GROMACS .gro file of C-alpha atoms in nm:
model
  449
    1MET     CA    1   0.380  -3.883  -6.403
    2LEU     CA    2   0.400  -4.199  -6.364
    3SER     CA    3   0.290  -4.483  -6.505
    4ILE     CA    4  -0.022  -4.704  -6.227
    5GLN     CA    5   0.324  -4.989  -6.316
    6GLU     CA    6   0.541  -4.801  -6.169
    7LEU     CA    7   0.355  -4.655  -5.880
    8ILE     CA    8   0.260  -5.024  -5.753
    9ARG     CA    9   0.669  -5.099  -5.854
   10LYS     CA   10   0.757  -4.807  -5.634
   11LYS     CA   11   0.576  -4.939  -5.339
   12ARG     CA   12   0.661  -5.245  -5.392
   13ASP     CA   13   1.025  -5.203  -5.322
   14GLY     CA   14   0.907  -4.967  -4.991
   15VAL     CA   15   1.002  -4.581  -5.210
   16ALA     CA   16   0.787  -4.312  -5.046
   17LEU     CA   17   0.475  -4.184  -5.284
   18THR     CA   18   0.518  -3.843  -5.357
   19ASP     CA   19   0.139  -3.615  -5.310
   20GLU     CA   20   0.118  -3.654  -5.710
   21ASP     CA   21   0.188  -3.982  -5.678
   22VAL     CA   22  -0.152  -4.058  -5.463
   23ARG     CA   23  -0.301  -3.827  -5.681
   24THR     CA   24  -0.243  -4.008  -5.979
   25PHE     CA   25  -0.374  -4.361  -5.806
   26ILE     CA   26  -0.667  -4.204  -5.599
   27GLN     CA   27  -0.794  -4.046  -5.920
   28ALA     CA   28  -0.761  -4.387  -6.053
   29VAL     CA   29  -0.962  -4.531  -5.931
   30THR     CA   30  -1.183  -4.350  -5.865
   31GLN     CA   31  -1.328  -4.298  -6.230
   32LYS     CA   32  -1.205  -4.644  -6.265
   33THR     CA   33  -0.890  -4.613  -6.513
   34ILE     CA   34  -0.716  -4.861  -6.340
   35GLN     CA   35  -0.770  -5.255  -6.354
   36GLU     CA   36  -0.922  -5.404  -5.970
   37CYS     CA   37  -0.597  -5.623  -6.039
   38GLN     CA   38  -0.454  -5.318  -5.955
   39THR     CA   39  -0.541  -5.143  -5.738
   40GLY     CA   40  -0.539  -5.482  -5.534
   41ALA     CA   41  -0.140  -5.469  -5.611
   42MET     CA   42  -0.110  -5.119  -5.445
   43LEU     CA   43  -0.335  -5.260  -5.132
   44MET     CA   44  -0.104  -5.545  -5.101
   45ALA     CA   45   0.206  -5.306  -5.125
   46ILE     CA   46   0.098  -5.090  -4.872
   47TRP     CA   47  -0.040  -5.333  -4.647
   48GLN     CA   48   0.368  -5.460  -4.667
   49LYS     CA   49   0.567  -5.151  -4.681
   50GLY     CA   50   0.361  -4.902  -4.468
   51MET     CA   51   0.297  -4.557  -4.532
   52ASN     CA   52   0.497  -4.278  -4.397
   53ILE     CA   53   0.254  -3.969  -4.198
   54THR     CA   54   0.309  -3.719  -4.563
   55GLU     CA   55   0.170  -3.987  -4.760
   56THR     CA   56  -0.083  -4.065  -4.548
   57VAL     CA   57  -0.235  -3.707  -4.468
   58THR     CA   58  -0.231  -3.696  -4.882
   59LEU     CA   59  -0.372  -3.996  -4.893
   60THR     CA   60  -0.630  -3.903  -4.682
   61ARG     CA   61  -0.747  -3.578  -4.804
   62GLU     CA   62  -0.695  -3.758  -5.223
   63MET     CA   63  -1.004  -3.966  -5.059
   64MET     CA   64  -1.137  -3.723  -4.954
   65SER     CA   65  -1.171  -3.530  -5.270
   66SER     CA   66  -1.244  -3.781  -5.553
   67GLY     CA   67  -1.686  -3.694  -5.451
   68GLU     CA   68  -1.861  -3.400  -5.311
   69VAL     CA   69  -1.742  -3.197  -4.952
   70LEU     CA   70  -2.025  -3.097  -4.773
   71SER     CA   71  -2.071  -2.753  -4.654
   72TRP     CA   72  -2.219  -2.517  -4.437
   73PRO     CA   73  -2.313  -2.133  -4.335
   74LYS     CA   74  -2.021  -1.929  -4.246
   75GLU     CA   75  -2.221  -1.901  -3.899
   76TRP     CA   76  -2.165  -2.238  -3.804
   77GLU     CA   77  -1.793  -2.194  -3.805
   78GLY     CA   78  -1.639  -2.333  -3.512
   79LEU     CA   79  -1.914  -2.562  -3.449
   80VAL     CA   80  -1.954  -2.839  -3.687
   81VAL     CA   81  -1.824  -3.173  -3.472
   82ASP     CA   82  -1.857  -3.538  -3.480
   83LYS     CA   83  -1.738  -3.863  -3.295
   84HIS     CA   84  -1.575  -4.210  -3.452
   85SER     CA   85  -1.545  -4.488  -3.254
   86THR     CA   86  -1.390  -4.778  -3.348
   87GLY     CA   87  -1.683  -5.030  -3.283
   88GLY     CA   88  -1.753  -5.216  -2.968
   89VAL     CA   89  -2.028  -5.445  -2.802
   90GLY     CA   90  -2.304  -5.200  -2.691
   91ASP     CA   91  -2.130  -4.940  -2.764
   92LYS     CA   92  -2.444  -4.664  -2.841
   93VAL     CA   93  -2.290  -4.417  -2.751
   94SER     CA   94  -2.388  -4.212  -3.100
   95LEU     CA   95  -2.755  -4.230  -3.025
   96VAL     CA   96  -2.688  -4.042  -2.697
   97LEU     CA   97  -2.379  -3.822  -2.714
   98ALA     CA   98  -2.519  -3.684  -3.069
   99PRO     CA   99  -2.837  -3.532  -2.920
  100ALA     CA  100  -2.635  -3.460  -2.629
  101LEU     CA  101  -2.328  -3.218  -2.810
  102ALA     CA  102  -2.673  -3.083  -3.007
  103ALA     CA  103  -2.811  -2.944  -2.686
  104CYS     CA  104  -2.426  -2.777  -2.644
  105GLY     CA  105  -2.499  -2.588  -2.899
  106CYS     CA  106  -2.279  -2.772  -3.193
  107LYS     CA  107  -2.409  -2.889  -3.542
  108VAL     CA  108  -2.340  -3.271  -3.504
  109PRO     CA  109  -2.371  -3.408  -3.934
  110MET     CA  110  -2.254  -3.714  -3.786
  111ILE     CA  111  -2.216  -3.945  -4.133
  112SER     CA  112  -2.247  -4.348  -3.970
  113GLY     CA  113  -2.245  -4.719  -4.077
  114ARG     CA  114  -2.329  -5.014  -4.125
  115GLY     CA  115  -2.150  -5.312  -3.890
  116LEU     CA  116  -2.044  -5.597  -4.086
  117ALA     CA  117  -1.901  -5.738  -3.693
  118HIS     CA  118  -2.095  -5.913  -3.442
  119THR     CA  119  -2.408  -5.735  -3.391
  120GLY     CA  120  -2.551  -5.352  -3.582
  121GLY     CA  121  -2.363  -5.047  -3.580
  122THR     CA  122  -2.568  -4.680  -3.532
  123LEU     CA  123  -2.734  -4.757  -3.869
  124ASP     CA  124  -2.924  -5.078  -3.754
  125LYS     CA  125  -2.990  -4.944  -3.469
  126LEU     CA  126  -3.139  -4.645  -3.577
  127GLU     CA  127  -3.320  -4.815  -3.856
  128SER     CA  128  -3.496  -5.053  -3.557
  129ILE     CA  129  -3.726  -4.744  -3.482
  130PRO     CA  130  -4.047  -4.765  -3.699
  131GLY     CA  131  -4.007  -4.470  -3.934
  132PHE     CA  132  -3.620  -4.361  -3.915
  133ASN     CA  133  -3.439  -4.337  -4.287
  134ILE     CA  134  -3.021  -4.256  -4.285
  135ASN     CA  135  -3.088  -4.213  -4.592
  136GLN     CA  136  -3.076  -3.855  -4.647
  137SER     CA  137  -2.891  -3.620  -4.943
  138ALA     CA  138  -2.692  -3.353  -4.806
  139ALA     CA  139  -2.959  -3.045  -4.866
  140GLN     CA  140  -3.185  -3.281  -4.622
  141ILE     CA  141  -2.826  -3.283  -4.364
  142LEU     CA  142  -2.869  -2.901  -4.378
  143LYS     CA  143  -3.234  -2.873  -4.336
  144ILE     CA  144  -3.209  -3.116  -4.038
  145LEU     CA  145  -2.827  -2.918  -3.916
  146THR     CA  146  -3.020  -2.642  -3.955
  147SER     CA  147  -3.402  -2.730  -3.730
  148VAL     CA  148  -3.281  -2.994  -3.445
  149GLY     CA  149  -2.907  -2.930  -3.443
  150CYS     CA  150  -2.775  -3.307  -3.520
  151CYS     CA  151  -2.866  -3.555  -3.734
  152ILE     CA  152  -2.716  -4.002  -3.810
  153VAL     CA  153  -2.743  -4.046  -4.163
  154GLY     CA  154  -2.545  -4.332  -4.366
  155GLN     CA  155  -2.236  -4.217  -4.670
  156THR     CA  156  -2.444  -4.121  -4.940
  157GLU     CA  157  -2.339  -4.211  -5.266
  158ARG     CA  158  -2.143  -3.912  -5.408
  159LEU     CA  159  -1.957  -3.815  -5.023
  160VAL     CA  160  -1.545  -4.012  -5.074
  161PRO     CA  161  -1.625  -4.300  -5.340
  162ALA     CA  162  -1.293  -4.374  -5.402
  163ASP     CA  163  -1.345  -4.607  -5.049
  164ARG     CA  164  -1.591  -4.776  -5.119
  165VAL     CA  165  -1.436  -4.930  -5.382
  166LEU     CA  166  -1.128  -4.936  -5.181
  167TYR     CA  167  -1.237  -5.051  -4.925
  168ALA     CA  168  -1.438  -5.422  -5.062
  169LEU     CA  169  -1.111  -5.463  -5.209
  170ARG     CA  170  -0.963  -5.406  -4.859
  171ASP     CA  171  -1.174  -5.697  -4.783
  172ALA     CA  172  -1.105  -5.908  -5.079
  173THR     CA  173  -0.740  -5.909  -5.031
  174SER     CA  174  -0.695  -5.902  -4.610
  175THR     CA  175  -0.547  -5.481  -4.616
  176VAL     CA  176  -0.811  -5.417  -4.396
  177ASP     CA  177  -0.522  -5.454  -4.100
  178SER     CA  178  -0.338  -5.197  -4.282
  179LEU     CA  179  -0.258  -4.833  -4.056
  180PRO     CA  180  -0.264  -4.602  -4.309
  181LEU     CA  181  -0.559  -4.768  -4.547
  182ILE     CA  182  -0.741  -4.748  -4.179
  183THR     CA  183  -0.643  -4.406  -4.117
  184GLY     CA  184  -0.773  -4.326  -4.497
  185SER     CA  185  -1.056  -4.450  -4.459
  186ILE     CA  186  -1.186  -4.313  -4.156
  187ILE     CA  187  -1.115  -3.976  -4.223
  188SER     CA  188  -1.175  -3.888  -4.518
  189LYS     CA  189  -1.557  -3.938  -4.408
  190LYS     CA  190  -1.517  -3.667  -4.188
  191GLY     CA  191  -1.328  -3.503  -4.385
  192ALA     CA  192  -1.661  -3.430  -4.606
  193GLU     CA  193  -1.797  -3.362  -4.287
  194SER     CA  194  -1.656  -3.016  -4.311
  195LEU     CA  195  -1.597  -3.067  -3.971
  196THR     CA  196  -1.456  -2.814  -3.735
  197ALA     CA  197  -1.318  -3.105  -3.415
  198LEU     CA  198  -1.293  -3.460  -3.434
  199VAL     CA  199  -1.267  -3.677  -3.164
  200LEU     CA  200  -1.205  -4.056  -3.222
  201ASP     CA  201  -1.313  -4.340  -2.991
  202VAL     CA  202  -1.079  -4.614  -2.982
  203LYS     CA  203  -1.082  -4.903  -2.855
  204PHE     CA  204  -0.856  -5.193  -2.737
  205GLY     CA  205  -0.923  -5.482  -2.583
  206ARG     CA  206  -1.078  -5.879  -2.554
  207ALA     CA  207  -1.383  -5.790  -2.809
  208ALA     CA  208  -1.195  -5.480  -2.972
  209LEU     CA  209  -1.005  -5.496  -3.267
  210TYR     CA  210  -0.667  -5.433  -3.115
  211LYS     CA  211  -0.573  -5.683  -2.764
  212ASP     CA  212  -0.381  -5.440  -2.630
  213LEU     CA  213  -0.303  -5.034  -2.538
  214ASP     CA  214   0.018  -5.036  -2.740
  215SER     CA  215  -0.147  -5.164  -3.050
  216ALA     CA  216  -0.452  -4.956  -3.043
  217LYS     CA  217  -0.271  -4.676  -2.895
  218GLU     CA  218  -0.065  -4.641  -3.290
  219LEU     CA  219  -0.380  -4.577  -3.474
  220ALA     CA  220  -0.485  -4.307  -3.244
  221GLN     CA  221  -0.188  -4.138  -3.310
  222SER     CA  222  -0.192  -4.175  -3.592
  223LEU     CA  223  -0.551  -4.105  -3.671
  224VAL     CA  224  -0.520  -3.794  -3.459
  225SER     CA  225  -0.226  -3.666  -3.675
  226ALA     CA  226  -0.455  -3.761  -4.040
  227GLY     CA  227  -0.717  -3.521  -3.888
  228ASN     CA  228  -0.546  -3.264  -3.773
  229GLY     CA  229  -0.346  -3.248  -4.116
  230LEU     CA  230  -0.681  -3.169  -4.286
  231GLY     CA  231  -0.734  -2.933  -4.035
  232ILE     CA  232  -0.947  -3.068  -3.829
  233ARG     CA  233  -0.926  -3.023  -3.471
  234THR     CA  234  -0.886  -3.332  -3.422
  235GLY     CA  235  -0.861  -3.587  -3.057
  236ALA     CA  236  -0.882  -3.916  -2.915
  237VAL     CA  237  -0.981  -4.169  -2.595
  238LEU     CA  238  -0.868  -4.466  -2.583
  239SER     CA  239  -1.085  -4.700  -2.360
  240CYS     CA  240  -1.114  -5.062  -2.298
  241MET     CA  241  -1.306  -5.293  -2.457
  242ASP     CA  242  -1.384  -5.662  -2.247
  243GLY     CA  243  -1.706  -5.601  -2.127
  244THR     CA  244  -2.007  -5.468  -2.260
  245ILE     CA  245  -2.070  -5.090  -2.303
  246GLY     CA  246  -2.401  -5.021  -2.018
  247ARG     CA  247  -2.636  -5.393  -1.980
  248CYS     CA  248  -2.732  -5.460  -2.350
  249VAL     CA  249  -2.617  -5.550  -2.629
  250GLY     CA  250  -2.841  -5.569  -2.932
  251ASN     CA  251  -3.022  -5.321  -3.218
  252SER     CA  252  -3.357  -5.268  -3.040
  253LEU     CA  253  -3.233  -5.328  -2.717
  254GLU     CA  254  -2.938  -5.113  -2.679
  255VAL     CA  255  -3.245  -4.797  -2.899
  256MET     CA  256  -3.412  -4.879  -2.528
  257GLU     CA  257  -3.088  -4.817  -2.289
  258SER     CA  258  -3.002  -4.486  -2.513
  259LEU     CA  259  -3.347  -4.387  -2.472
  260GLU     CA  260  -3.333  -4.489  -2.083
  261ALA     CA  261  -2.927  -4.253  -2.085
  262LEU     CA  262  -3.173  -4.005  -2.251
  263LYS     CA  263  -3.391  -3.954  -1.973
  264GLY     CA  264  -3.127  -3.961  -1.672
  265ARG     CA  265  -3.139  -4.314  -1.615
  266GLY     CA  266  -2.786  -4.472  -1.845
  267PRO     CA  267  -2.620  -4.645  -1.714
  268ASP     CA  268  -2.260  -4.499  -1.578
  269ASP     CA  269  -2.014  -4.713  -1.829
  270LEU     CA  270  -2.161  -4.571  -2.137
  271MET     CA  271  -2.189  -4.161  -1.910
  272GLU     CA  272  -1.889  -4.246  -1.820
  273LEU     CA  273  -1.760  -4.273  -2.236
  274VAL     CA  274  -2.084  -4.017  -2.359
  275THR     CA  275  -1.947  -3.706  -2.109
  276THR     CA  276  -1.592  -3.770  -2.189
  277LEU     CA  277  -1.569  -3.759  -2.589
  278GLY     CA  278  -1.885  -3.434  -2.554
  279GLY     CA  279  -1.628  -3.316  -2.313
  280LEU     CA  280  -1.332  -3.292  -2.525
  281LEU     CA  281  -1.507  -3.184  -2.815
  282LEU     CA  282  -1.674  -2.932  -2.676
  283MET     CA  283  -1.286  -2.800  -2.550
  284MET     CA  284  -1.154  -2.880  -2.928
  285THR     CA  285  -1.462  -2.616  -3.043
  286GLY     CA  286  -1.444  -2.335  -2.763
  287LEU     CA  287  -1.769  -2.378  -2.620
  288VAL     CA  288  -1.556  -2.421  -2.271
  289SER     CA  289  -1.243  -2.389  -2.177
  290ASP     CA  290  -1.198  -2.708  -2.035
  291GLN     CA  291  -1.252  -3.067  -2.049
  292SER     CA  292  -1.451  -3.129  -1.674
  293GLU     CA  293  -1.667  -2.794  -1.783
  294GLY     CA  294  -1.748  -2.967  -2.075
  295LYS     CA  295  -1.781  -3.296  -1.923
  296LYS     CA  296  -2.060  -3.136  -1.664
  297LYS     CA  297  -2.211  -2.946  -1.946
  298ILE     CA  298  -2.265  -3.273  -2.138
  299SER     CA  299  -2.449  -3.442  -1.837
  300ASP     CA  300  -2.644  -3.112  -1.812
  301ALA     CA  301  -2.834  -3.182  -2.116
  302VAL     CA  302  -2.879  -3.480  -2.060
  303ILE     CA  303  -3.018  -3.504  -1.730
  304GLY     CA  304  -3.203  -3.188  -1.851
  305GLY     CA  305  -3.415  -3.399  -2.105
  306ALA     CA  306  -3.282  -3.127  -2.312
  307ALA     CA  307  -3.108  -3.394  -2.545
  308LEU     CA  308  -3.394  -3.600  -2.509
  309SER     CA  309  -3.606  -3.337  -2.682
  310LYS     CA  310  -3.385  -3.345  -2.895
  311PHE     CA  311  -3.322  -3.685  -2.959
  312GLN     CA  312  -3.707  -3.679  -3.047
  313ALA     CA  313  -3.650  -3.382  -3.318
  314MET     CA  314  -3.414  -3.565  -3.470
  315MET     CA  315  -3.607  -3.884  -3.502
  316GLU     CA  316  -3.882  -3.686  -3.655
  317ALA     CA  317  -3.693  -3.503  -3.882
  318GLN     CA  318  -3.589  -3.866  -4.103
  319GLY     CA  319  -3.903  -4.018  -4.053
  320VAL     CA  320  -4.025  -4.139  -3.794
  321ALA     CA  321  -4.373  -4.100  -3.689
  322ASN     CA  322  -4.439  -3.760  -3.438
  323GLU     CA  323  -4.641  -3.955  -3.207
  324THR     CA  324  -4.398  -4.259  -3.184
  325ALA     CA  325  -4.140  -4.040  -3.139
  326ARG     CA  326  -4.332  -3.884  -2.891
  327THR     CA  327  -4.420  -4.235  -2.758
  328LEU     CA  328  -4.055  -4.336  -2.771
  329CYS     CA  329  -3.897  -4.059  -2.559
  330SER     CA  330  -4.181  -3.978  -2.291
  331ALA     CA  331  -3.949  -3.937  -1.982
  332HIS     CA  332  -4.167  -4.039  -1.675
  333THR     CA  333  -4.271  -4.378  -1.886
  334LYS     CA  334  -4.069  -4.686  -2.061
  335ASP     CA  335  -4.310  -4.692  -2.352
  336TYR     CA  336  -4.143  -4.898  -2.572
  337SER     CA  337  -4.364  -5.106  -2.732
  338ALA     CA  338  -4.328  -4.979  -3.117
  339LEU     CA  339  -3.994  -5.109  -3.072
  340ARG     CA  340  -3.982  -5.448  -3.206
  341ARG     CA  341  -3.981  -5.717  -2.891
  342SER     CA  342  -3.849  -6.062  -2.974
  343GLU     CA  343  -4.058  -6.356  -3.013
  344HIS     CA  344  -3.877  -6.595  -2.766
  345GLN     CA  345  -3.614  -6.428  -2.392
  346MET     CA  346  -3.488  -6.712  -2.246
  347GLU     CA  347  -3.302  -6.655  -1.913
  348LEU     CA  348  -3.013  -6.779  -1.797
  349LYS     CA  349  -2.860  -6.887  -1.365
  350THR     CA  350  -2.579  -6.850  -1.237
  351SER     CA  351  -2.370  -7.199  -1.126
  352ALA     CA  352  -2.289  -7.084  -0.778
  353GLU     CA  353  -2.282  -6.809  -0.556
  354GLY     CA  354  -2.053  -6.559  -0.606
  355VAL     CA  355  -1.880  -6.185  -0.703
  356VAL     CA  356  -1.950  -6.130  -1.066
  357GLN     CA  357  -1.607  -6.088  -1.172
  358ASP     CA  358  -1.625  -6.030  -1.555
  359VAL     CA  359  -1.810  -6.088  -1.820
  360ASP     CA  360  -1.703  -6.221  -2.231
  361GLY     CA  361  -1.833  -5.940  -2.384
  362LEU     CA  362  -1.668  -6.148  -2.735
  363VAL     CA  363  -1.826  -6.398  -2.659
  364LEU     CA  364  -2.170  -6.315  -2.656
  365ALA     CA  365  -2.128  -6.052  -2.879
  366GLU     CA  366  -2.067  -6.376  -3.168
  367VAL     CA  367  -2.299  -6.613  -2.992
  368LEU     CA  368  -2.589  -6.279  -3.086
  369HIS     CA  369  -2.422  -6.249  -3.486
  370LYS     CA  370  -2.460  -6.593  -3.520
  371LEU     CA  371  -2.874  -6.574  -3.397
  372GLY     CA  372  -2.910  -6.297  -3.666
  373ALA     CA  373  -2.769  -5.966  -3.436
  374GLY     CA  374  -2.550  -5.872  -3.721
  375ARG     CA  375  -2.419  -6.004  -4.051
  376SER     CA  376  -2.130  -6.132  -4.218
  377LYS     CA  377  -2.112  -5.913  -4.564
  378ALA     CA  378  -2.274  -5.645  -4.740
  379GLY     CA  379  -2.607  -5.572  -4.754
  380GLU     CA  380  -2.762  -5.880  -4.603
  381PRO     CA  381  -3.006  -5.814  -4.370
  382VAL     CA  382  -2.971  -5.787  -3.930
  383ASN     CA  383  -3.243  -5.872  -3.741
  384HIS     CA  384  -3.352  -5.550  -3.501
  385SER     CA  385  -3.515  -5.756  -3.167
  386VAL     CA  386  -3.231  -6.040  -3.115
  387GLY     CA  387  -2.938  -5.904  -2.866
  388ALA     CA  388  -2.890  -6.003  -2.443
  389GLU     CA  389  -2.950  -5.811  -2.140
  390LEU     CA  390  -2.720  -5.830  -1.849
  391LEU     CA  391  -2.861  -5.865  -1.510
  392VAL     CA  392  -2.558  -5.831  -1.323
  393SER     CA  393  -2.236  -5.582  -1.318
  394VAL     CA  394  -1.895  -5.720  -1.213
  395GLY     CA  395  -1.887  -5.666  -0.801
  396GLN     CA  396  -2.270  -5.776  -0.759
  397ARG     CA  397  -2.288  -6.062  -0.479
  398VAL     CA  398  -2.525  -6.310  -0.676
  399LYS     CA  399  -2.691  -6.578  -0.460
  400LYS     CA  400  -2.657  -6.948  -0.700
  401GLY     CA  401  -2.932  -6.976  -0.917
  402VAL     CA  402  -2.990  -6.608  -0.983
  403SER     CA  403  -3.081  -6.481  -1.353
  404TRP     CA  404  -2.783  -6.299  -1.449
  405LEU     CA  405  -2.887  -6.308  -1.861
  406ARG     CA  406  -3.159  -6.241  -2.048
  407LEU     CA  407  -3.147  -6.393  -2.426
  408HIS     CA  408  -3.333  -6.251  -2.677
  409TYR     CA  409  -3.427  -6.456  -3.021
  410GLU     CA  410  -3.630  -6.571  -3.324
  411SER     CA  411  -3.428  -6.806  -3.591
  412PRO     CA  412  -3.230  -6.931  -3.498
  413ALA     CA  413  -3.263  -7.097  -3.197
  414PRO     CA  414  -2.942  -7.114  -2.989
  415THR     CA  415  -2.811  -7.482  -2.943
  416PRO     CA  416  -2.685  -7.580  -2.558
  417ASP     CA  417  -2.316  -7.484  -2.778
  418GLN     CA  418  -2.409  -7.174  -2.785
  419ILE     CA  419  -2.608  -7.156  -2.460
  420ASP     CA  420  -2.309  -7.356  -2.301
  421ARG     CA  421  -2.006  -7.071  -2.418
  422LEU     CA  422  -2.280  -6.790  -2.261
  423LYS     CA  423  -2.258  -6.993  -1.916
  424ASN     CA  424  -1.899  -6.954  -1.966
  425ALA     CA  425  -1.838  -6.594  -2.048
  426LEU     CA  426  -1.948  -6.478  -1.697
  427THR     CA  427  -1.670  -6.604  -1.461
  428LEU     CA  428  -1.730  -6.602  -1.073
  429GLY     CA  429  -1.537  -6.558  -0.766
  430THR     CA  430  -1.494  -6.479  -0.417
  431ASP     CA  431  -1.241  -6.141  -0.465
  432ALA     CA  432  -1.443  -5.761  -0.398
  433ARG     CA  433  -1.461  -5.580  -0.771
  434THR     CA  434  -1.526  -5.245  -0.900
  435GLN     CA  435  -1.640  -5.102  -1.139
  436GLN     CA  436  -1.360  -5.009  -1.375
  437THR     CA  437  -1.349  -4.686  -1.541
  438LEU     CA  438  -1.291  -4.798  -1.940
  439VAL     CA  439  -1.105  -4.443  -2.061
  440LYS     CA  440  -0.743  -4.466  -1.999
  441GLU     CA  441  -0.574  -4.192  -2.212
  442LEU     CA  442  -0.672  -3.897  -2.386
  443LEU     CA  443  -0.534  -3.743  -2.686
  444LEU     CA  444  -0.522  -3.414  -2.780
  445PRO     CA  445  -0.500  -3.244  -3.082
  446HIS     CA  446  -0.187  -3.078  -3.115
  447ASN     CA  447  -0.353  -2.711  -3.128
  448THR     CA  448  -0.624  -2.702  -2.949
  449ILE     CA  449  -0.764  -2.328  -2.824
   0.00000   0.00000   0.00000
């Protein structure tokens, strides 16, 4: 067995690591028998020299095996599914998709994250609902899945401990953007959920981690290969992320929009992602014969109210008071008073007449981040009430002086510079425009049923 120094040298010199080499490294990380500087050196060597697919799959498997791996009843075989998104502006897909999948007969143990980017992650959104508890043990997850069919929870202490160590050091050593390290981090956590099928929403564009389709596709292919390498049927959707998903950005506002979607009033772009990702998962489990049947089944679960009932049951199972959950999920009302509303609102007006050509989602997200909707460091609080509502959509003709954005803020108030940035995020023109579809390409698993 090679020493840690020899392993670092081997990777530094561009030699592929064997399965045993990778195992030695991950076990040393997990058991804390490696110096932090050595872990950092290995991460930098991987960043510089890369890993082939065999190394990446082994890295992912060893990370997954570094802690507890969830197990499920035999009768759930073939039904346990999840999705992962690389992150977008206003990305509330999980809040609609998880209950829709549960309504279609799947089991969805969605282990999610907090946002480190512009605005909160899925867990931050859910924590804007009073009483919602994202901390659930493996036994509690099993109980919720048995009764409801879906849960959305945080990573437990015992799941993939190697990832927690590596994730923190990747940030400190500027190795976050390494393809094998991103792949290992994402897929090891999903592997620990013992999934049948996994769908990945890999985003590209102005407001995404990857700015162009080709680099996003490279990540998608790496993730799909690693997932399939672990025995999970894994597919990916490549979707465009230039603007926002839906019309609301910010934690409480996104919960409201998700509930509106679950009541059958969701924006087209959000529902496109929900039905595409869900349809693909239903096809991969064999519950439907093709993707169009899967999309229809997901759509019916949302429009018919079955997904809304599952969301209400999930809220109650995860600590929300029955009365609160019932009021939020009342199909015929829009009573969202249980969700915190910001102390101040401000509306921005159009500076000219024209057709809405574009709204820059990245600018919106960056300003909201500064106003408290997101965090810069793990553990920092977020202000759930901070956010923005788009009052116009691409292709809409507007007159001068019409409100196009409602900003929700508390302290700090937006600076004149931030208000200017927001004003410049709107592009008006004379050309007729139609809302483009977000999904550009699908990568199917190697072994779909």
